[in-house]
Amino acid sequence: GFRLGKVALATVERFEAKEYVPRVYLTIYAFINYFYQPVQSNMTCLKEAAEVGLSLGDPENTMSIAQTYIGLALQSGQPLVPLVEEMRSYSQQMMQRNPMSDMWIHACRQFTANLLGRSSCPHRLVGEEMNEHTLLLIVERSALMAEIIYFFSTWLAYLFGEYELASETAEKSRNVGKKDQIFICKFFTLYNHVFYSGLTALVLARRQHHGQRRKVWLSTIDSSIRQMEELAELCAWNFAHKLELLQAEYAYLTGDCAMAASKYDRAAELAASHRFVHEEALALERAGLFYSETGDRVAASRYFARACACYAKWGASSKVAHIQEHYL
C-alpha cells in the first residue's frame, strides 16, 4: 500500500491531475501513511487536499478529508484552541453540503469543548454541541458515526477516571465493528480505540482480582498489547509510546514495579520526542497514579505537576483541574 501510494502521488504530480488530488490524498494520508510515517507529517497535505477539493467543487471528498484532518489533529495532540477555530470553519462548510458530516464535526467540537473546560460533565460527550437526543440520532443513522461517537466517549470517560463507563462504550464500539467491518477495518480511530480500551481494561483488571469480567479484561489487554506491538513495528513514531504505556500498566498489574516505573518514563520520553504532548501528559499522569498508589507521594506529586504542564500546553484545562482536584 505504501509503495503504491507513492506511485499514485508521483502520477498525479507528473500529469498535473489536480482533479484527483482530493481522492488520492485522502486515501494515502488517511489510510496508508498513518501506519508508516509520523502522523504530523500528513496534516499539511490533508489541508491542501481539502482546499483543492473546495476549489474543484468536490464536496464529498472534501468533507471526508476535513473529517479525517480534524480527527487526526485531535489524536496527534495539536493545540486545542486553534483547532476549535478550524473545526468551526469546516462545520460551516459542511452544514451547507452534508448535515450528517456536520454532526461528525459537532462530535469533535464537543469532545474538544469538554477538554477546554466548557462542559459541566467533562467525562460525557454532551454539552453545547451535542445532547443525548443528538447522540441517539447519530448512532441510529450511521454505523461509522456510531464508531466515532463511541470512540470519543471512551476516550473522555477514561481520561476523567470513569472506567466502568469507558468499558461500556468500548464494548458498544466493538459491537458496531462486528456488524460493519468495512467501516472500521482501517479507520484511524480503530487503533486509538485499541489503545484506550486496553488502558481501561488494565485499570479494571487491577481492581477486580477474580471472576468472569476479569477474564474478559485480561483478554482485551492481551489483544491490545499484541496489536500495538505490530503497529509499533510498522511505525514506531506513531505507536511506540502507546505500546510502552500499555506495557507499563501491565507491569503494574503483574506487580513488577521496577519495570512499570521504567516503562512509564520511556512512554513519556517517546511521546515528548514524537510530539504527542497529550499522550506525554497521559503517561506522566499514569506514572503519578502508580507512585501515589504504591506509597511514594513525593514522586507522585512531581509526575502530576509535569502532567498538568503538558495538559496545559495541549489546552486541556479541564484535565489540569481534574488532576489538581483529585490528586494534588
Short mmCIF file of C-alpha atoms in Angstrom, two decimals:
data_model
loop_
_atom_site.label_atom_id
_atom_site.label_comp_id
_atom_site.label_asym_id
_atom_site.label_seq_id
_atom_site.Cartn_x
_atom_site.Cartn_y
_atom_site.Cartn_z
CA GLY A 1 0.00 0.00 0.00
CA PHE A 2 2.75 2.48 0.92
CA ARG A 3 4.68 1.91 -2.34
CA LEU A 4 1.54 2.11 -4.46
CA GLY A 5 0.62 5.31 -2.67
CA LYS A 6 3.95 6.87 -3.63
CA VAL A 7 3.37 5.83 -7.24
CA ALA A 8 -0.10 7.41 -7.17
CA LEU A 9 1.29 10.68 -5.79
CA ALA A 10 4.02 10.75 -8.43
CA THR A 11 1.46 10.12 -11.18
CA VAL A 12 -0.83 12.93 -10.00
CA GLU A 13 2.13 15.32 -9.85
CA ARG A 14 3.54 14.27 -13.22
CA PHE A 15 0.31 14.77 -15.13
CA GLU A 16 -0.81 17.73 -13.01
CA ALA A 17 -4.07 15.88 -12.46
CA LYS A 18 -5.45 18.32 -9.91
CA GLU A 19 -8.92 16.77 -10.07
CA TYR A 20 -7.55 13.58 -8.50
CA VAL A 21 -5.79 15.30 -5.60
CA PRO A 22 -8.68 15.06 -3.08
CA ARG A 23 -9.35 11.36 -3.62
CA VAL A 24 -5.69 10.29 -3.88
CA TYR A 25 -4.56 12.39 -0.91
CA LEU A 26 -7.43 11.14 1.24
CA THR A 27 -6.58 7.51 0.54
CA ILE A 28 -2.86 7.94 1.11
CA TYR A 29 -2.69 10.36 4.03
CA ALA A 30 -5.68 8.99 5.95
CA PHE A 31 -5.50 5.25 5.38
CA ILE A 32 -1.92 4.38 4.35
CA ASN A 33 0.78 6.77 5.55
CA TYR A 34 -0.63 6.81 9.09
CA PHE A 35 0.91 3.35 9.50
CA TYR A 36 4.32 4.23 8.05
CA GLN A 37 5.11 7.91 8.66
CA PRO A 38 4.72 10.41 11.52
CA VAL A 39 1.06 11.38 11.66
CA GLN A 40 2.01 15.06 11.99
CA SER A 41 3.57 14.93 8.50
CA ASN A 42 0.17 14.13 6.96
CA MET A 43 -1.65 17.18 8.26
CA THR A 44 -0.46 19.82 5.76
CA CYS A 45 -1.23 17.54 2.81
CA LEU A 46 -4.75 16.85 4.08
CA LYS A 47 -5.42 20.59 4.47
CA GLU A 48 -4.12 21.16 0.94
CA ALA A 49 -6.38 18.41 -0.39
CA ALA A 50 -9.41 19.97 1.32
CA GLU A 51 -8.64 23.35 -0.25
CA VAL A 52 -8.26 21.77 -3.69
CA GLY A 53 -11.50 19.85 -3.25
CA LEU A 54 -13.38 23.04 -2.41
CA SER A 55 -11.93 24.84 -5.43
CA LEU A 56 -12.98 21.94 -7.68
CA GLY A 57 -16.50 21.72 -6.30
CA ASP A 58 -15.94 18.20 -4.91
CA PRO A 59 -17.94 18.32 -1.64
CA GLU A 60 -17.99 14.56 -0.97
CA ASN A 61 -14.23 14.03 -0.86
CA THR A 62 -13.65 17.45 0.70
CA MET A 63 -15.89 16.65 3.64
CA SER A 64 -14.22 13.25 4.13
CA ILE A 65 -10.83 14.95 4.12
CA ALA A 66 -11.97 17.59 6.61
CA GLN A 67 -13.32 14.91 8.94
CA THR A 68 -10.08 12.95 8.73
CA TYR A 69 -7.95 16.04 9.27
CA ILE A 70 -9.87 17.04 12.41
CA GLY A 71 -9.80 13.50 13.80
CA LEU A 72 -6.07 13.11 13.20
CA ALA A 73 -5.38 16.58 14.58
CA LEU A 74 -7.10 15.67 17.84
CA GLN A 75 -5.29 12.37 18.10
CA SER A 76 -1.88 13.80 17.28
CA GLY A 77 -2.04 16.31 20.12
CA GLN A 78 -2.35 19.54 18.15
CA PRO A 79 -3.16 22.57 20.35
CA LEU A 80 -6.88 22.56 21.05
CA VAL A 81 -7.66 26.29 20.98
CA PRO A 82 -6.63 27.00 17.36
CA LEU A 83 -8.08 23.63 16.34
CA VAL A 84 -11.51 24.74 17.57
CA GLU A 85 -11.44 27.62 15.08
CA GLU A 86 -10.59 25.25 12.24
CA MET A 87 -13.47 23.00 13.27
CA ARG A 88 -15.84 25.95 13.22
CA SER A 89 -14.77 26.83 9.67
CA TYR A 90 -15.19 23.27 8.41
CA SER A 91 -18.51 22.96 10.21
CA GLN A 92 -19.91 25.98 8.36
CA GLN A 93 -18.91 24.44 5.04
CA MET A 94 -20.36 21.04 5.92
CA MET A 95 -23.67 22.40 7.14
CA GLN A 96 -24.33 23.74 3.67
CA ARG A 97 -23.49 20.47 1.92
CA ASN A 98 -23.97 17.47 4.21
CA PRO A 99 -25.76 17.74 7.60
CA MET A 100 -24.55 14.28 8.72
CA SER A 101 -20.93 15.32 8.14
CA ASP A 102 -21.62 18.42 10.21
CA MET A 103 -22.73 16.15 13.07
CA TRP A 104 -19.33 14.47 12.81
CA ILE A 105 -17.61 17.79 13.40
CA HIS A 106 -20.04 18.60 16.22
CA ALA A 107 -18.89 15.41 17.98
CA CYS A 108 -15.27 16.55 17.65
CA ARG A 109 -16.17 20.04 18.83
CA GLN A 110 -17.98 18.67 21.87
CA PHE A 111 -15.01 16.46 22.72
CA THR A 112 -12.73 19.49 22.46
CA ALA A 113 -15.12 21.68 24.46
CA ASN A 114 -15.03 19.13 27.28
CA LEU A 115 -11.25 19.30 27.40
CA LEU A 116 -11.24 23.10 27.23
CA GLY A 117 -13.40 23.23 30.37
CA ARG A 118 -16.62 24.21 28.61
CA SER A 119 -18.75 21.34 29.92
CA SER A 120 -20.20 20.73 33.36
CA CYS A 121 -19.87 16.99 32.75
CA PRO A 122 -16.47 16.56 31.06
CA HIS A 123 -16.50 12.76 31.08
CA ARG A 124 -19.62 12.56 28.85
CA LEU A 125 -19.90 13.64 25.21
CA VAL A 126 -22.76 16.06 25.83
CA GLY A 127 -22.95 19.84 26.18
CA GLU A 128 -23.30 22.88 23.94
CA GLU A 129 -22.61 20.97 20.72
CA MET A 130 -24.48 17.73 21.43
CA ASN A 131 -27.24 16.31 23.62
CA GLU A 132 -28.46 12.79 24.32
CA HIS A 133 -31.11 13.04 21.58
CA THR A 134 -28.50 14.06 19.00
CA LEU A 135 -26.26 11.18 20.05
CA LEU A 136 -29.04 8.62 19.66
CA LEU A 137 -29.98 10.05 16.27
CA ILE A 138 -26.41 9.80 15.02
CA VAL A 139 -25.91 6.25 16.29
CA GLU A 140 -29.15 5.05 14.68
CA ARG A 141 -28.40 6.59 11.28
CA SER A 142 -24.77 5.72 10.69
CA ALA A 143 -22.55 2.86 11.84
CA LEU A 144 -19.44 4.90 11.07
CA MET A 145 -20.77 7.82 13.11
CA ALA A 146 -21.59 5.42 15.95
CA GLU A 147 -17.99 4.23 15.87
CA ILE A 148 -16.73 7.82 16.13
CA ILE A 149 -19.14 8.70 18.95
CA TYR A 150 -18.24 5.62 21.00
CA PHE A 151 -14.53 6.23 20.46
CA PHE A 152 -14.63 9.81 21.73
CA SER A 153 -16.92 8.75 24.59
CA THR A 154 -14.48 6.01 25.63
CA TRP A 155 -11.56 8.43 25.46
CA LEU A 156 -13.28 11.05 27.63
CA ALA A 157 -14.54 8.55 30.19
CA TYR A 158 -11.05 7.08 30.58
CA LEU A 159 -9.34 10.47 30.83
CA PHE A 160 -11.65 11.56 33.64
CA GLY A 161 -11.45 8.32 35.62
CA GLU A 162 -14.88 6.90 34.73
CA TYR A 163 -13.50 3.48 33.87
CA GLU A 164 -16.74 1.49 34.00
CA LEU A 165 -18.33 3.95 31.58
CA ALA A 166 -15.27 3.75 29.35
CA SER A 167 -15.57 -0.04 29.35
CA GLU A 168 -19.26 0.14 28.41
CA THR A 169 -18.71 2.48 25.47
CA ALA A 170 -15.70 0.48 24.29
CA GLU A 171 -17.90 -2.63 24.22
CA LYS A 172 -20.55 -0.77 22.21
CA SER A 173 -17.84 0.23 19.76
CA ARG A 174 -16.73 -3.38 19.37
CA ASN A 175 -20.32 -4.43 18.68
CA VAL A 176 -20.60 -1.82 15.92
CA GLY A 177 -17.35 -3.11 14.47
CA LYS A 178 -18.66 -6.67 14.31
CA LYS A 179 -21.65 -5.53 12.26
CA ASP A 180 -19.82 -3.12 9.94
CA GLN A 181 -16.25 -4.31 9.43
CA ILE A 182 -15.87 -2.33 6.23
CA PHE A 183 -16.15 0.97 8.07
CA ILE A 184 -13.51 0.37 10.69
CA CYS A 185 -11.06 -2.06 9.09
CA LYS A 186 -8.50 0.75 8.57
CA PHE A 187 -10.13 3.84 10.01
CA PHE A 188 -7.59 5.61 12.19
CA THR A 189 -9.81 5.70 15.27
CA LEU A 190 -9.74 1.92 15.49
CA TYR A 191 -6.14 1.85 16.69
CA ASN A 192 -6.67 4.56 19.25
CA HIS A 193 -9.74 2.62 20.37
CA VAL A 194 -7.44 -0.38 20.84
CA PHE A 195 -5.16 1.82 22.95
CA TYR A 196 -7.81 3.31 25.25
CA SER A 197 -9.87 0.14 25.62
CA GLY A 198 -6.66 -1.66 26.61
CA LEU A 199 -5.78 1.02 29.17
CA THR A 200 -9.31 0.86 30.58
CA ALA A 201 -9.15 -2.91 30.90
CA LEU A 202 -5.82 -2.66 32.72
CA VAL A 203 -7.30 -0.38 35.38
CA LEU A 204 -10.38 -2.56 35.87
CA ALA A 205 -8.37 -5.79 35.98
CA ARG A 206 -6.24 -4.28 38.75
CA ARG A 207 -9.38 -3.53 40.75
CA GLN A 208 -11.05 -6.94 40.37
CA HIS A 209 -8.91 -9.98 41.14
CA HIS A 210 -11.36 -12.75 40.25
CA GLY A 211 -14.42 -13.54 38.15
CA GLN A 212 -15.56 -13.68 34.55
CA ARG A 213 -15.25 -9.94 33.94
CA ARG A 214 -11.57 -10.07 34.85
CA LYS A 215 -11.10 -12.79 32.23
CA VAL A 216 -12.71 -10.52 29.64
CA TRP A 217 -10.45 -7.63 30.62
CA LEU A 218 -7.34 -9.81 30.51
CA SER A 219 -8.32 -10.90 27.01
CA THR A 220 -8.74 -7.26 25.97
CA ILE A 221 -5.36 -6.41 27.50
CA ASP A 222 -3.63 -9.23 25.64
CA SER A 223 -5.24 -8.24 22.34
CA SER A 224 -4.42 -4.54 22.79
CA ILE A 225 -0.75 -5.13 23.59
CA ARG A 226 -0.38 -7.61 20.75
CA GLN A 227 -1.92 -5.23 18.20
CA MET A 228 0.14 -2.30 19.45
CA GLU A 229 3.33 -4.36 19.14
CA GLU A 230 2.51 -4.98 15.48
CA LEU A 231 1.73 -1.31 14.89
CA ALA A 232 4.91 -0.15 16.65
CA GLU A 233 6.92 -2.34 14.28
CA LEU A 234 5.27 -0.62 11.31
CA CYS A 235 5.65 2.93 12.65
CA ALA A 236 7.46 3.41 15.94
CA TRP A 237 6.89 7.18 15.75
CA ASN A 238 3.10 6.90 15.99
CA PHE A 239 2.76 3.83 18.20
CA ALA A 240 5.87 3.03 20.28
CA HIS A 241 4.95 5.37 23.14
CA LYS A 242 1.46 3.86 23.26
CA LEU A 243 2.97 0.38 23.50
CA GLU A 244 5.31 1.49 26.30
CA LEU A 245 2.39 2.87 28.31
CA LEU A 246 0.34 -0.30 27.86
CA GLN A 247 3.37 -2.31 28.98
CA ALA A 248 3.89 -0.01 31.97
CA GLU A 249 0.32 -0.54 33.11
CA TYR A 250 0.65 -4.28 32.53
CA ALA A 251 3.84 -4.41 34.60
CA TYR A 252 1.97 -2.59 37.38
CA LEU A 253 -0.89 -5.10 37.08
CA THR A 254 1.50 -8.05 37.45
CA GLY A 255 3.39 -6.48 40.36
CA ASP A 256 6.64 -5.69 38.54
CA CYS A 257 7.01 -2.18 39.93
CA ALA A 258 10.58 -1.62 38.74
CA MET A 259 9.58 -2.45 35.18
CA ALA A 260 6.46 -0.28 35.46
CA ALA A 261 8.46 2.75 36.61
CA SER A 262 10.91 2.34 33.74
CA LYS A 263 8.14 1.91 31.16
CA TYR A 264 6.20 4.97 32.35
CA ASP A 265 9.32 7.11 31.91
CA ARG A 266 10.02 5.61 28.50
CA ALA A 267 6.44 6.21 27.36
CA ALA A 268 6.62 9.87 28.39
CA GLU A 269 10.04 10.35 26.77
CA LEU A 270 8.94 8.85 23.45
CA ALA A 271 5.66 10.78 23.40
CA ALA A 272 7.58 14.01 24.01
CA SER A 273 10.20 13.37 21.33
CA HIS A 274 7.50 12.35 18.84
CA ARG A 275 5.40 15.46 19.61
CA PHE A 276 2.35 13.75 21.15
CA VAL A 277 2.00 16.18 24.04
CA HIS A 278 -1.40 14.82 25.10
CA GLU A 279 -0.01 11.30 25.47
CA GLU A 280 3.11 12.57 27.19
CA ALA A 281 0.67 14.12 29.68
CA LEU A 282 -1.20 10.83 29.98
CA ALA A 283 1.96 8.80 30.59
CA LEU A 284 3.05 11.25 33.30
CA GLU A 285 -0.41 11.18 34.89
CA ARG A 286 -0.49 7.38 34.94
CA ALA A 287 3.00 7.38 36.47
CA GLY A 288 1.74 9.77 39.13
CA LEU A 289 -1.14 7.42 39.93
CA PHE A 290 1.28 4.49 40.06
CA TYR A 291 3.53 6.23 42.58
CA SER A 292 0.57 7.50 44.60
CA GLU A 293 -0.95 4.03 44.86
CA THR A 294 2.38 2.44 45.77
CA GLY A 295 3.03 4.96 48.55
CA ASP A 296 5.53 7.44 47.08
CA ARG A 297 3.63 10.71 47.38
CA VAL A 298 6.68 12.89 46.63
CA ALA A 299 7.30 11.20 43.28
CA ALA A 300 3.57 11.20 42.56
CA SER A 301 3.31 14.96 43.07
CA ARG A 302 6.27 15.52 40.78
CA TYR A 303 4.73 13.47 37.96
CA PHE A 304 1.30 15.04 38.42
CA ALA A 305 2.82 18.53 38.15
CA ARG A 306 4.57 17.57 34.92
CA ALA A 307 1.34 16.07 33.58
CA CYS A 308 -0.52 19.31 34.33
CA ALA A 309 2.10 21.29 32.41
CA CYS A 310 1.65 19.05 29.36
CA TYR A 311 -2.14 19.12 29.53
CA ALA A 312 -1.99 22.92 29.78
CA LYS A 313 0.27 23.04 26.73
CA TRP A 314 -2.30 20.95 24.83
CA GLY A 315 -5.06 23.28 26.03
CA ALA A 316 -6.93 20.72 28.15
CA SER A 317 -7.71 22.96 31.12
CA SER A 318 -10.38 20.57 32.43
CA LYS A 319 -7.73 17.85 32.77
CA VAL A 320 -5.46 20.22 34.67
CA ALA A 321 -8.36 20.98 37.01
CA HIS A 322 -9.17 17.27 37.32
CA ILE A 323 -5.63 16.40 38.44
CA GLN A 324 -5.42 19.34 40.82
CA GLU A 325 -8.76 18.48 42.40
CA HIS A 326 -8.30 14.73 42.74
CA TYR A 327 -4.57 14.10 43.04
CA LEU A 328 -2.68 17.21 44.21
#
